[in-house]
């Protein structure tokens, strides 16, 4: 396949200087293959082995929306210190079949390496490698035959082990000890799958030993710098789906609904695999049912949520309006992907921001959070349930495919201060003395308008002596339908004033983050998963280009933190907006809320996430040439 030409191809080559005589401090490994052949499992094995050996990991997963056949790949970046994003240059490409070398040969740095099966790889493909790339042919079938003799199996029966063979050869080449592979296999294959460990260990050991005998092994310059093995339980290797699921369990979520949609489905499957936490997980017939079932559960006092992606979120708009007018605390998780319609089902985009703020017709309060990494995903997901119940309104966590599917090695999540807040909620009264004039039933003013707060006291459905009505129409304080303007006006004002209260009460650190020096030459503005690439680019620009950059990260776009954000933007010398969408939606929102028009933009809508490599190049382009808009396109 011909190389994809990009603006930052020279930067890819320059990053081949990531190694020194003492070892490589920034290493990028990639494996690929047809969907369904074990690409994800092999990348997971490599990442766990590296993490077990003491390194920090960032794993980028790219896959097609079909179940089997199309080419997918997984990139794992390894460093001795924390890593926040991916880079474009590849230092070691592992291929256990022919398509990976065909697709990615051009991405390998000039002094990198290719591990390949000589029986499956077209010799012409090797010509696409840059001069100086070391080539390591591994006889996969011969290794399978040798393992088969030990375990009385045929090579065909063991063909799935090819990915493990590629991983073991990669670990040997970059300097990860074999014991780390063994430990990683033990973590991956548990329970009934534990019987597969000896087979994998045998195949990996033969591959690990075989590559060390090949010419050029000692010449490979990207052997990892030695590090101390990490302390037990000091870090976790986790993706955003898992992070969200853990936060839900911690927050006491007891009802999770969903319709199977990428990339939200992985979070739901994770919850389904852990019934011991008593969370009921229901796969519904569609997203309308999913949101309405979650809303119904929330009316009974259960902490409930639903997870989806763009197309499904569109279908939930009417349900969110019902929750808004009835002040029902439901939490919705939208993992953004490429749109519109079904768009790019398994690819990255940040295209749902403005729709999420304005979803549903008419005005009703909702809180929107946009975490930037797996740690913030955990924090925001836990707090979402408290916010929903405290302000009695829908809360939307707007994540994306990149955070959901990409893997990070991070310190264990802190649970300090994570306390459940159920808000203003009451049980059954001691005596019942107020009756509905229409029915004679003992009633409860669920939507009572108070003088000092827009929060009405909540009683869950079925509470004795707390009878009230829920309807999609405007209603009186007990829930009866009304069109009386004398009721409509104050009732509507009460609901909308929740946004003002939330703006005052939600901690500033949850509304926005400011990174870097206060007085910098360049101010970056962004949200969500671009965070990692921006933070890493800031460090490179400082050390290699003597350029001071700071970064304003918007974490709560609605209600928008205007009072905090506006002074920062007004002081900026050179202002750049960064987003994974076509229309610069955050920049539009900022102009609506502050009146400030951001003059420079770095945008990407190809369906692939932004890399540190692209970010550095784009910022320098704007600084040096005053370019108004840089459009990024790197990635297959």
Coordinates of C-alpha atoms in Angstrom, one line a residue:
X1 CA 0.0 0.0 0.0
X2 CA 1.4 3.5 -0.9
X3 CA 2.4 5.7 2.0
X4 CA -0.1 8.3 3.3
X5 CA 1.6 11.7 2.7
X6 CA 1.3 14.0 5.6
X7 CA 2.6 17.4 6.7
X8 CA 4.6 15.8 9.6
X9 CA 6.5 13.1 7.7
X10 CA 9.8 14.8 8.6
X11 CA 8.8 14.9 12.2
X12 CA 8.3 11.1 12.1
X13 CA 11.9 10.7 10.9
X14 CA 13.3 13.1 13.5
X15 CA 11.8 11.1 16.3
X16 CA 14.0 8.2 15.5
X17 CA 16.5 10.0 17.8
X18 CA 14.5 8.7 20.8
X19 CA 17.3 6.3 21.8
X20 CA 20.7 6.7 23.3
X21 CA 23.6 4.5 24.2
X22 CA 21.9 3.9 27.6
X23 CA 18.7 2.7 26.0
X24 CA 15.5 3.9 24.4
X25 CA 13.3 6.2 26.5
X26 CA 10.4 6.5 24.1
X27 CA 9.5 3.4 22.2
X28 CA 6.6 2.7 19.8
X29 CA 5.6 -0.8 18.9
X30 CA 2.8 -1.8 16.5
X31 CA 1.1 -5.1 15.5
X32 CA -1.6 -5.6 13.0
X33 CA -3.6 -8.1 11.1
X34 CA -7.1 -9.1 9.8
X35 CA -9.9 -8.4 12.3
X36 CA -10.6 -11.5 14.4
X37 CA -7.0 -12.9 14.3
X38 CA -6.0 -11.9 17.8
X39 CA -4.6 -8.4 17.2
X40 CA -6.1 -7.0 20.4
X41 CA -5.1 -9.9 22.5
X42 CA -1.5 -9.8 21.3
X43 CA -1.3 -6.1 22.0
X44 CA -2.8 -6.6 25.4
X45 CA -0.1 -9.3 26.1
X46 CA 2.7 -7.0 25.0
X47 CA 1.3 -4.0 27.0
X48 CA 0.9 -6.1 30.1
X49 CA 4.4 -7.6 29.8
X50 CA 5.9 -4.1 29.4
X51 CA 3.8 -2.8 32.3
X52 CA 4.8 -5.8 34.5
X53 CA 8.4 -5.0 33.7
X54 CA 7.9 -1.5 35.1
X55 CA 7.2 0.7 32.1
X56 CA 4.4 3.1 31.5
X57 CA 2.1 2.4 28.6
X58 CA -0.2 4.1 26.2
X59 CA -2.0 1.8 23.8
X60 CA -3.9 3.0 20.7
X61 CA -6.4 0.6 19.2
X62 CA -7.7 1.0 15.6
X63 CA -10.2 -1.4 14.2
X64 CA -12.9 -1.7 11.5
X65 CA -16.6 -1.9 12.1
X66 CA -16.9 -5.3 10.4
X67 CA -16.4 -8.3 12.7
X68 CA -13.8 -10.2 10.7
X69 CA -11.4 -9.7 7.8
X70 CA -10.6 -6.0 7.5
X71 CA -7.1 -4.9 8.7
X72 CA -6.9 -3.6 12.2
X73 CA -3.8 -2.6 14.2
X74 CA -2.7 -1.7 17.7
X75 CA 0.0 0.7 18.7
X76 CA 1.7 0.5 22.1
X77 CA 4.0 3.3 23.3
X78 CA 6.4 2.4 26.1
X79 CA 8.3 4.8 28.4
X80 CA 10.1 4.7 31.7
X81 CA 7.9 7.6 32.8
X82 CA 4.2 8.5 32.4
X83 CA 2.9 8.6 28.8
X84 CA -0.2 10.5 27.8
X85 CA -0.7 10.0 24.0
X86 CA 0.5 8.1 21.0
X87 CA 3.2 9.2 18.5
X88 CA 3.4 8.6 14.7
X89 CA 6.8 7.0 14.2
X90 CA 7.0 3.2 14.7
X91 CA 10.2 1.8 16.1
X92 CA 9.2 -1.9 15.9
X93 CA 6.6 -3.3 13.6
X94 CA 5.5 -6.9 14.3
X95 CA 3.6 -8.8 11.6
X96 CA 2.4 -12.4 11.9
X97 CA 0.7 -12.2 8.4
X98 CA 1.2 -10.3 5.2
X99 CA -1.1 -7.3 5.4
X100 CA 0.6 -5.5 8.3
X101 CA 3.8 -5.0 6.5
X102 CA 1.9 -3.9 3.4
X103 CA 0.0 -1.2 5.3
X104 CA 2.6 0.1 7.8
X105 CA 6.1 -0.4 6.4
X106 CA 6.4 3.3 5.6
X107 CA 5.8 4.2 9.2
X108 CA 8.9 2.4 10.6
X109 CA 11.7 4.8 11.4
X110 CA 14.9 4.4 9.3
X111 CA 16.8 2.6 12.0
X112 CA 13.8 0.7 13.3
X113 CA 12.9 -3.0 12.8
X114 CA 10.3 -5.3 11.2
X115 CA 9.5 -8.8 12.6
X116 CA 7.8 -10.8 9.9
X117 CA 6.9 -14.3 8.6
X118 CA 9.0 -14.9 5.5
X119 CA 6.5 -17.5 4.3
X120 CA 3.6 -15.0 4.3
X121 CA 5.3 -11.8 3.4
X122 CA 5.8 -10.6 -0.2
X123 CA 9.5 -9.7 -0.7
X124 CA 8.4 -6.7 -2.7
X125 CA 6.8 -5.3 0.5
X126 CA 10.1 -5.2 2.2
X127 CA 11.2 -2.7 -0.4
X128 CA 8.8 -0.2 1.1
X129 CA 10.9 -0.1 4.3
X130 CA 13.2 2.9 4.8
X131 CA 16.9 2.2 4.3
X132 CA 18.4 1.0 7.5
X133 CA 15.4 -0.8 8.9
X134 CA 16.4 -4.2 10.4
X135 CA 14.5 -7.2 9.2
X136 CA 13.9 -10.2 11.5
X137 CA 12.3 -13.2 9.7
X138 CA 10.6 -15.5 12.3
X139 CA 9.7 -19.0 11.1
X140 CA 6.2 -19.0 12.7
X141 CA 5.1 -22.4 11.3
X142 CA 8.3 -24.1 12.4
X143 CA 7.7 -22.8 16.0
X144 CA 4.1 -24.0 15.9
X145 CA 5.2 -27.5 14.7
X146 CA 7.7 -27.7 17.5
X147 CA 5.1 -26.7 20.1
X148 CA 2.7 -29.1 18.6
X149 CA 5.0 -32.1 19.1
X150 CA 5.3 -31.2 22.7
X151 CA 1.6 -31.0 23.3
X152 CA 0.4 -33.5 20.7
X153 CA -1.4 -30.9 18.5
X154 CA -1.1 -29.9 14.9
X155 CA 0.3 -26.6 13.7
X156 CA -3.1 -25.7 12.3
X157 CA -4.7 -26.2 15.7
X158 CA -2.1 -23.9 17.2
X159 CA -2.3 -21.2 14.5
X160 CA -3.8 -18.7 17.0
X161 CA -0.5 -18.7 18.8
X162 CA 1.1 -16.7 16.0
X163 CA 0.3 -13.5 17.6
X164 CA 1.9 -14.6 20.9
X165 CA 5.0 -15.6 18.9
X166 CA 5.2 -12.1 17.4
X167 CA 4.9 -10.6 20.9
X168 CA 7.6 -12.7 22.4
X169 CA 10.0 -11.9 19.6
X170 CA 9.2 -8.2 20.1
X171 CA 9.9 -8.4 23.8
X172 CA 13.2 -10.0 23.2
X173 CA 14.3 -7.5 20.7
X174 CA 13.4 -4.4 22.8
X175 CA 14.7 -5.9 26.0
X176 CA 11.7 -7.0 28.1
X177 CA 12.6 -10.0 30.2
X178 CA 10.8 -13.3 29.5
X179 CA 9.6 -13.5 33.0
X180 CA 7.4 -10.5 32.3
X181 CA 5.7 -12.4 29.5
X182 CA 5.0 -15.4 31.7
X183 CA 3.5 -13.2 34.3
X184 CA 1.4 -11.3 31.8
X185 CA 0.1 -14.6 30.3
X186 CA -0.9 -15.7 33.8
X187 CA -2.9 -12.5 34.3
X188 CA -4.6 -12.8 30.9
X189 CA -5.5 -16.5 31.0
X190 CA -7.4 -17.2 34.2
X191 CA -10.2 -19.6 35.2
X192 CA -11.0 -22.1 32.5
X193 CA -8.5 -20.4 30.2
X194 CA -5.6 -21.1 32.5
X195 CA -5.0 -24.4 30.6
X196 CA -3.8 -22.3 27.7
X197 CA -0.9 -20.8 29.6
X198 CA 1.6 -23.7 29.1
X199 CA 0.9 -23.7 25.3
X200 CA 1.5 -19.9 25.1
X201 CA 4.6 -20.0 27.3
X202 CA 6.1 -22.7 25.1
X203 CA 5.5 -20.8 21.9
X204 CA 6.7 -17.6 23.4
X205 CA 9.9 -19.1 24.7
X206 CA 10.9 -20.6 21.4
X207 CA 10.2 -17.3 19.6
X208 CA 12.1 -15.3 22.3
X209 CA 15.1 -17.5 21.9
X210 CA 14.9 -17.7 18.1
X211 CA 15.2 -14.0 17.4
X212 CA 18.2 -13.6 19.6
X213 CA 20.1 -15.9 17.2
X214 CA 19.3 -13.8 14.1
X215 CA 21.8 -11.4 12.5
X216 CA 21.4 -7.8 13.6
X217 CA 19.8 -8.6 17.0
X218 CA 22.5 -6.8 18.9
X219 CA 22.5 -3.9 16.5
X220 CA 18.9 -2.9 17.2
X221 CA 19.2 0.5 18.8
X222 CA 15.8 0.8 20.4
X223 CA 16.3 -1.5 23.3
X224 CA 14.4 -0.1 26.3
X225 CA 16.3 1.7 29.1
X226 CA 16.2 -0.5 32.2
X227 CA 13.7 0.4 34.9
X228 CA 12.7 -1.0 38.3
X229 CA 9.8 -3.3 38.4
X230 CA 6.7 -1.5 39.5
X231 CA 5.4 -1.9 43.0
X232 CA 2.4 -4.2 43.3
X233 CA -0.9 -2.4 43.0
X234 CA 0.8 1.0 42.4
X235 CA -0.6 1.3 38.8
X236 CA -3.4 0.1 36.7
X237 CA -3.5 -0.6 32.9
X238 CA -7.0 0.4 32.0
X239 CA -9.1 1.9 29.2
X240 CA -12.0 4.4 29.5
X241 CA -14.8 1.8 29.2
X242 CA -13.3 0.0 32.2
X243 CA -12.7 3.2 34.1
X244 CA -16.4 4.3 33.6
X245 CA -17.7 0.9 34.7
X246 CA -15.6 0.9 37.9
X247 CA -16.8 4.4 38.7
X248 CA -20.4 3.3 38.3
X249 CA -19.9 0.4 40.7
X250 CA -18.2 2.7 43.2
X251 CA -21.0 5.3 42.9
X252 CA -23.7 2.7 43.6
X253 CA -25.2 2.5 40.2
X254 CA -27.7 -0.4 40.3
X255 CA -29.3 -0.2 36.9
X256 CA -27.4 0.0 33.6
X257 CA -29.3 -0.1 30.3
X258 CA -27.9 -0.2 26.7
X259 CA -28.4 -1.1 23.1
X260 CA -25.3 -2.7 21.6
X261 CA -23.4 0.1 19.9
X262 CA -19.7 0.7 19.5
X263 CA -17.8 1.8 21.5
X264 CA -20.2 1.9 24.5
X265 CA -20.9 -1.9 24.4
X266 CA -17.5 -2.8 25.9
X267 CA -18.3 -0.9 29.1
X268 CA -21.7 -2.7 29.4
X269 CA -20.0 -6.1 28.8
X270 CA -17.6 -5.3 31.6
X271 CA -20.4 -4.7 34.0
X272 CA -22.2 -7.8 32.8
X273 CA -19.1 -9.8 33.7
X274 CA -19.2 -8.7 37.3
X275 CA -22.7 -9.6 38.6
X276 CA -21.2 -9.8 42.1
X277 CA -21.7 -6.0 42.5
X278 CA -25.5 -6.3 42.1
X279 CA -25.8 -4.0 39.1
X280 CA -28.6 -5.0 36.8
X281 CA -27.5 -4.7 33.2
X282 CA -30.2 -4.8 30.5
X283 CA -29.6 -4.9 26.8
X284 CA -32.7 -3.3 25.3
X285 CA -34.3 -3.5 21.9
X286 CA -33.2 0.1 21.0
X287 CA -31.9 3.3 22.5
X288 CA -35.4 4.7 23.1
X289 CA -36.1 1.8 25.4
X290 CA -32.7 2.1 27.0
X291 CA -33.0 5.7 28.1
X292 CA -36.7 5.3 29.2
X293 CA -35.9 2.2 31.2
X294 CA -33.1 4.1 33.0
X295 CA -35.4 7.0 33.7
X296 CA -38.1 4.6 35.0
X297 CA -35.5 3.0 37.4
X298 CA -34.4 6.5 38.6
X299 CA -37.9 7.4 39.6
X300 CA -37.9 4.5 42.0
X301 CA -34.8 5.8 43.7
X302 CA -32.3 3.6 42.0
X303 CA -29.1 5.1 40.7
X304 CA -29.5 4.4 37.0
X305 CA -27.5 5.1 33.8
X306 CA -27.4 4.3 30.1
X307 CA -24.5 4.2 27.7
X308 CA -24.5 4.8 24.0
X309 CA -22.8 6.6 21.1
X310 CA -23.8 9.3 18.7
X311 CA -26.6 7.6 16.7
X312 CA -28.1 6.1 19.9
X313 CA -27.8 9.4 21.7
X314 CA -29.9 11.1 19.0
X315 CA -32.7 8.7 19.8
X316 CA -32.5 9.5 23.5
X317 CA -33.4 13.2 23.0
X318 CA -37.1 12.9 23.8
X319 CA -36.4 10.8 26.9
X320 CA -34.0 13.4 28.2
X321 CA -36.6 16.0 27.8
X322 CA -39.0 13.9 29.9
X323 CA -36.3 13.5 32.6
X324 CA -35.7 17.3 32.4
X325 CA -39.2 18.4 32.9
X326 CA -39.9 15.8 35.7
X327 CA -36.5 16.6 37.4
X328 CA -35.4 12.9 37.3
X329 CA -31.7 12.2 38.0
X330 CA -30.6 10.0 35.2
X331 CA -27.0 9.7 33.9
X332 CA -26.2 9.3 30.2
X333 CA -22.8 8.3 28.8
X334 CA -22.2 9.3 25.2
X335 CA -18.9 7.8 23.7
X336 CA -18.5 10.0 20.6
X337 CA -17.5 8.4 17.3
X338 CA -17.4 9.6 13.7
X339 CA -20.7 11.0 12.3
X340 CA -23.2 11.9 11.0
X341 CA -25.6 9.0 10.9
X342 CA -23.7 5.7 11.5
X343 CA -20.7 7.6 10.1
X344 CA -17.4 6.0 11.2
X345 CA -18.7 3.4 13.8
X346 CA -15.3 2.5 15.2
X347 CA -13.4 5.7 14.7
X348 CA -12.6 8.9 16.7
X349 CA -14.4 12.2 16.6
X350 CA -15.6 15.0 19.0
X351 CA -18.6 16.0 16.9
X352 CA -21.4 15.8 19.5
X353 CA -20.6 18.7 21.8
X354 CA -23.2 21.3 20.7
X355 CA -25.9 18.7 20.1
X356 CA -25.3 17.3 23.6
X357 CA -25.8 20.8 25.1
X358 CA -28.9 21.5 23.1
X359 CA -30.3 18.0 22.9
X360 CA -34.1 17.8 23.3
X361 CA -36.5 20.6 22.3
X362 CA -37.2 23.5 24.6
X363 CA -35.1 24.6 27.5
X364 CA -34.4 22.3 30.4
X365 CA -31.4 22.0 32.6
X366 CA -28.7 19.4 32.0
X367 CA -25.1 19.1 33.2
X368 CA -22.4 18.1 30.7
X369 CA -18.9 16.9 31.6
X370 CA -16.1 16.1 29.2
X371 CA -13.3 14.1 30.8
X372 CA -9.9 14.2 29.1
X373 CA -8.4 10.8 30.1
X374 CA -9.2 7.6 32.0
X375 CA -8.5 9.1 35.4
X376 CA -10.9 12.1 34.8
X377 CA -13.3 9.6 33.3
X378 CA -13.4 7.8 36.6
X379 CA -13.8 11.0 38.6
X380 CA -16.5 12.5 36.4
X381 CA -18.4 9.3 36.1
X382 CA -18.6 8.9 39.9
X383 CA -19.5 12.6 40.4
X384 CA -22.2 12.4 37.7
X385 CA -24.5 10.4 39.9
X386 CA -24.1 12.9 42.8
X387 CA -24.7 15.8 40.5
X388 CA -27.8 14.1 38.9
X389 CA -29.4 13.6 42.3
X390 CA -28.3 16.8 43.9
X391 CA -29.7 18.9 41.1
X392 CA -32.4 16.5 40.1
X393 CA -31.6 16.7 36.4
X394 CA -30.0 14.6 33.6
X395 CA -26.2 14.5 33.6
X396 CA -24.3 13.7 30.4
X397 CA -20.7 12.4 30.3
X398 CA -19.4 13.2 26.9
X399 CA -16.4 10.9 26.3
X400 CA -15.2 9.5 23.0
X401 CA -13.9 6.5 21.2
X402 CA -10.3 7.3 21.9
X403 CA -10.7 7.4 25.7
X404 CA -13.1 4.4 25.6
X405 CA -10.8 2.1 23.6
X406 CA -7.3 3.3 24.2
X407 CA -5.3 1.9 27.1
X408 CA -3.3 3.9 29.6
X409 CA -1.0 2.9 32.5
X410 CA -2.0 5.3 35.4
X411 CA -1.6 5.5 39.1
X412 CA -4.4 3.7 41.0
X413 CA -7.5 5.9 41.2
X414 CA -7.8 7.8 44.4
X415 CA -11.0 7.1 46.4
X416 CA -10.4 9.9 48.9
X417 CA -13.4 12.1 49.2
X418 CA -15.7 9.9 47.0
X419 CA -18.8 10.1 49.0
X420 CA -22.4 9.4 47.8
X421 CA -24.7 12.4 47.9
X422 CA -28.4 11.5 47.3
X423 CA -29.5 15.2 47.4
X424 CA -32.8 16.4 49.0
X425 CA -34.8 13.2 49.3
X426 CA -37.4 12.2 51.8
X427 CA -39.0 9.0 53.0
X428 CA -42.5 8.4 54.3
X429 CA -44.0 11.1 56.5
X430 CA -45.0 10.5 60.1
X431 CA -48.6 11.4 59.4
X432 CA -50.6 12.1 56.3
X433 CA -52.8 15.1 56.5
X434 CA -52.8 16.7 53.0
X435 CA -55.1 15.2 50.4
X436 CA -55.6 15.8 46.7
X437 CA -58.9 17.6 46.1
X438 CA -59.5 15.6 42.9
X439 CA -58.7 12.1 44.2
X440 CA -58.8 12.4 47.9
X441 CA -55.4 10.7 48.1
X442 CA -52.6 11.8 50.4
X443 CA -50.3 13.8 48.1
X444 CA -46.8 15.2 48.0
X445 CA -45.7 18.5 46.4
X446 CA -42.9 16.9 44.4
X447 CA -42.3 20.1 42.4
X448 CA -42.8 22.6 45.1
X449 CA -41.3 26.1 44.4
X450 CA -39.1 27.2 47.3
X451 CA -37.9 30.7 48.0
X452 CA -34.2 30.0 48.5
X453 CA -33.4 27.1 46.2
X454 CA -34.5 25.8 42.9
X455 CA -34.2 22.2 44.2
X456 CA -37.6 20.7 45.2
X457 CA -37.6 17.9 47.8
X458 CA -37.7 14.6 46.0
X459 CA -39.7 11.5 46.9
X460 CA -39.3 8.3 45.0
X461 CA -42.2 6.5 43.4
X462 CA -44.0 4.2 45.8
X463 CA -43.1 6.0 49.0
X464 CA -46.1 5.8 51.3
X465 CA -47.8 9.2 51.7
X466 CA -45.8 10.8 48.9
X467 CA -48.1 10.5 46.0
X468 CA -47.5 12.7 43.0
X469 CA -47.8 12.6 39.3
X470 CA -45.2 12.5 36.4
X471 CA -46.2 13.8 33.0
X472 CA -44.5 15.1 29.9
X473 CA -46.6 18.3 30.1
X474 CA -46.0 21.3 32.3
X475 CA -47.4 20.6 35.8
X476 CA -48.5 21.9 39.1
X477 CA -46.4 21.3 42.3
X478 CA -48.0 17.8 42.7
X479 CA -47.6 16.9 39.0
X480 CA -51.1 17.6 37.5
X481 CA -51.0 18.9 33.9
X482 CA -51.4 22.7 33.6
X483 CA -51.1 25.4 30.9
X484 CA -51.6 28.3 33.4
X485 CA -48.9 30.9 32.7
X486 CA -48.9 31.8 36.4
X487 CA -47.7 28.3 37.1
X488 CA -45.6 27.8 34.0
X489 CA -43.4 30.9 34.4
X490 CA -42.2 30.2 38.0
X491 CA -42.0 26.4 37.4
X492 CA -39.8 26.9 34.3
X493 CA -37.6 29.5 36.1
X494 CA -37.2 27.1 39.0
X495 CA -35.8 24.3 36.7
X496 CA -33.5 26.5 34.8
X497 CA -32.0 28.2 37.9
X498 CA -30.5 24.8 38.7
X499 CA -27.8 25.6 36.2
X500 CA -26.8 28.8 38.1
X501 CA -26.7 26.8 41.3
X502 CA -24.6 24.1 39.7
X503 CA -22.1 26.7 38.4
X504 CA -21.7 28.1 41.9
X505 CA -21.4 24.8 43.7
X506 CA -19.5 22.4 41.5
X507 CA -15.8 22.8 42.4
X508 CA -13.7 24.9 40.0
X509 CA -11.3 22.1 39.4
X510 CA -14.2 20.0 37.9
X511 CA -15.2 22.9 35.6
X512 CA -11.9 23.5 34.0
X513 CA -8.2 22.8 34.3
X514 CA -5.3 25.2 33.5
X515 CA -1.9 23.7 32.7
X516 CA 1.4 25.4 32.3
X517 CA 2.7 28.9 33.1
X518 CA 0.2 31.7 33.5
X519 CA 2.2 34.0 31.2
X520 CA 2.9 32.0 28.0
X521 CA 3.5 32.9 24.4
X522 CA 0.8 30.4 23.3
X523 CA -2.5 29.5 24.9
X524 CA -4.1 26.2 23.8
X525 CA -7.9 25.7 24.3
X526 CA -9.4 22.2 24.0
X527 CA -11.5 19.5 25.7
X528 CA -11.7 15.7 25.9
X529 CA -9.1 13.3 24.6
X530 CA -6.8 15.8 22.9
X531 CA -5.5 16.6 26.4
X532 CA -2.6 14.1 26.4
X533 CA -1.2 15.1 23.0
X534 CA -1.3 18.8 24.0
X535 CA 0.4 18.2 27.4
X536 CA 3.2 16.2 25.8
X537 CA 3.6 18.8 23.0
X538 CA 3.9 21.5 25.6
X539 CA 7.0 19.8 27.1
X540 CA 8.7 19.3 23.7
X541 CA 8.0 22.8 22.6
X542 CA 9.6 24.1 25.9
X543 CA 12.7 21.9 25.8
X544 CA 13.4 21.8 22.1
X545 CA 12.0 25.1 20.8
X546 CA 12.1 27.3 24.0
X547 CA 8.5 28.1 23.5
X548 CA 6.2 28.6 26.5
X549 CA 2.7 27.1 26.0
X550 CA -0.2 26.9 28.4
X551 CA -3.4 24.9 28.1
X552 CA -7.0 25.7 29.1
X553 CA -8.9 22.5 29.3
X554 CA -12.7 22.8 29.5
X555 CA -14.1 20.0 31.6
X556 CA -17.7 21.3 32.1
X557 CA -19.0 22.9 28.9
X558 CA -22.6 23.2 30.3
X559 CA -23.2 25.2 32.3
X560 CA -20.2 27.0 30.9
X561 CA -17.7 28.4 33.4
X562 CA -17.6 31.8 31.8
X563 CA -16.4 33.7 34.9
X564 CA -13.3 31.5 35.0
X565 CA -12.6 31.1 31.3
X566 CA -13.1 34.6 30.0
X567 CA -10.3 36.3 32.0
X568 CA -7.8 33.6 30.9
X569 CA -8.7 34.0 27.2
X570 CA -8.6 37.8 27.4
X571 CA -5.0 37.6 28.6
X572 CA -3.8 35.2 25.9
X573 CA -1.2 36.4 23.5
X574 CA -1.7 33.7 20.8
X575 CA -4.8 31.7 21.1
X576 CA -5.2 28.3 19.5
X577 CA -8.3 26.0 19.6
X578 CA -7.8 22.2 19.2
X579 CA -10.6 19.8 18.4
X580 CA -11.4 16.5 16.7
X581 CA -14.2 17.9 14.5
X582 CA -14.8 19.9 11.4
X583 CA -16.6 23.0 12.7
X584 CA -14.6 23.8 15.8
X585 CA -17.6 23.4 18.1
X586 CA -15.9 24.4 21.4
X587 CA -14.6 27.6 19.7
X588 CA -18.2 28.3 18.7
X589 CA -19.4 27.7 22.3
X590 CA -16.7 29.9 23.7
X591 CA -17.7 32.7 21.4
X592 CA -21.3 32.3 22.4
X593 CA -20.5 32.4 26.1
X594 CA -17.7 35.0 26.2
X595 CA -17.8 36.9 23.0
X596 CA -14.2 35.9 22.2
X597 CA -13.5 34.6 18.7
X598 CA -10.5 32.2 18.7
X599 CA -8.4 33.1 15.6
X600 CA -6.4 29.8 15.2
X601 CA -7.5 26.2 15.0
X602 CA -6.0 22.8 14.9
X603 CA -8.7 20.4 13.6
X604 CA -8.9 16.7 12.6
X605 CA -12.0 14.8 11.4
X606 CA -10.4 11.8 9.6
X607 CA -11.7 9.5 12.3
X608 CA -8.2 9.1 13.9
X609 CA -7.0 10.7 17.1
X610 CA -4.4 13.5 17.3
X611 CA -0.9 12.4 18.1
X612 CA 1.8 14.2 20.0
X613 CA 3.8 14.3 16.7
X614 CA 1.1 16.1 14.8
X615 CA 0.4 18.5 17.7
X616 CA 4.0 19.7 17.9
X617 CA 4.1 20.3 14.1
X618 CA 0.8 22.1 14.0
X619 CA 1.6 24.5 16.8
X620 CA 4.9 25.4 15.3
X621 CA 3.1 26.0 12.0
X622 CA 0.8 28.5 13.6
X623 CA 3.5 30.2 15.6
X624 CA 5.9 30.5 12.7
X625 CA 3.5 31.2 9.9
X626 CA 0.4 32.6 11.6
X627 CA -1.7 29.9 9.9
X628 CA -5.3 30.3 10.7
X629 CA -6.3 26.6 10.5
X630 CA -4.2 23.5 10.4
X631 CA -6.1 20.3 9.4
X632 CA -4.5 17.1 10.5
X633 CA -4.8 13.8 8.6
X634 CA -2.2 11.3 9.7
X635 CA -3.2 7.7 10.3
X636 CA -4.6 4.7 8.5

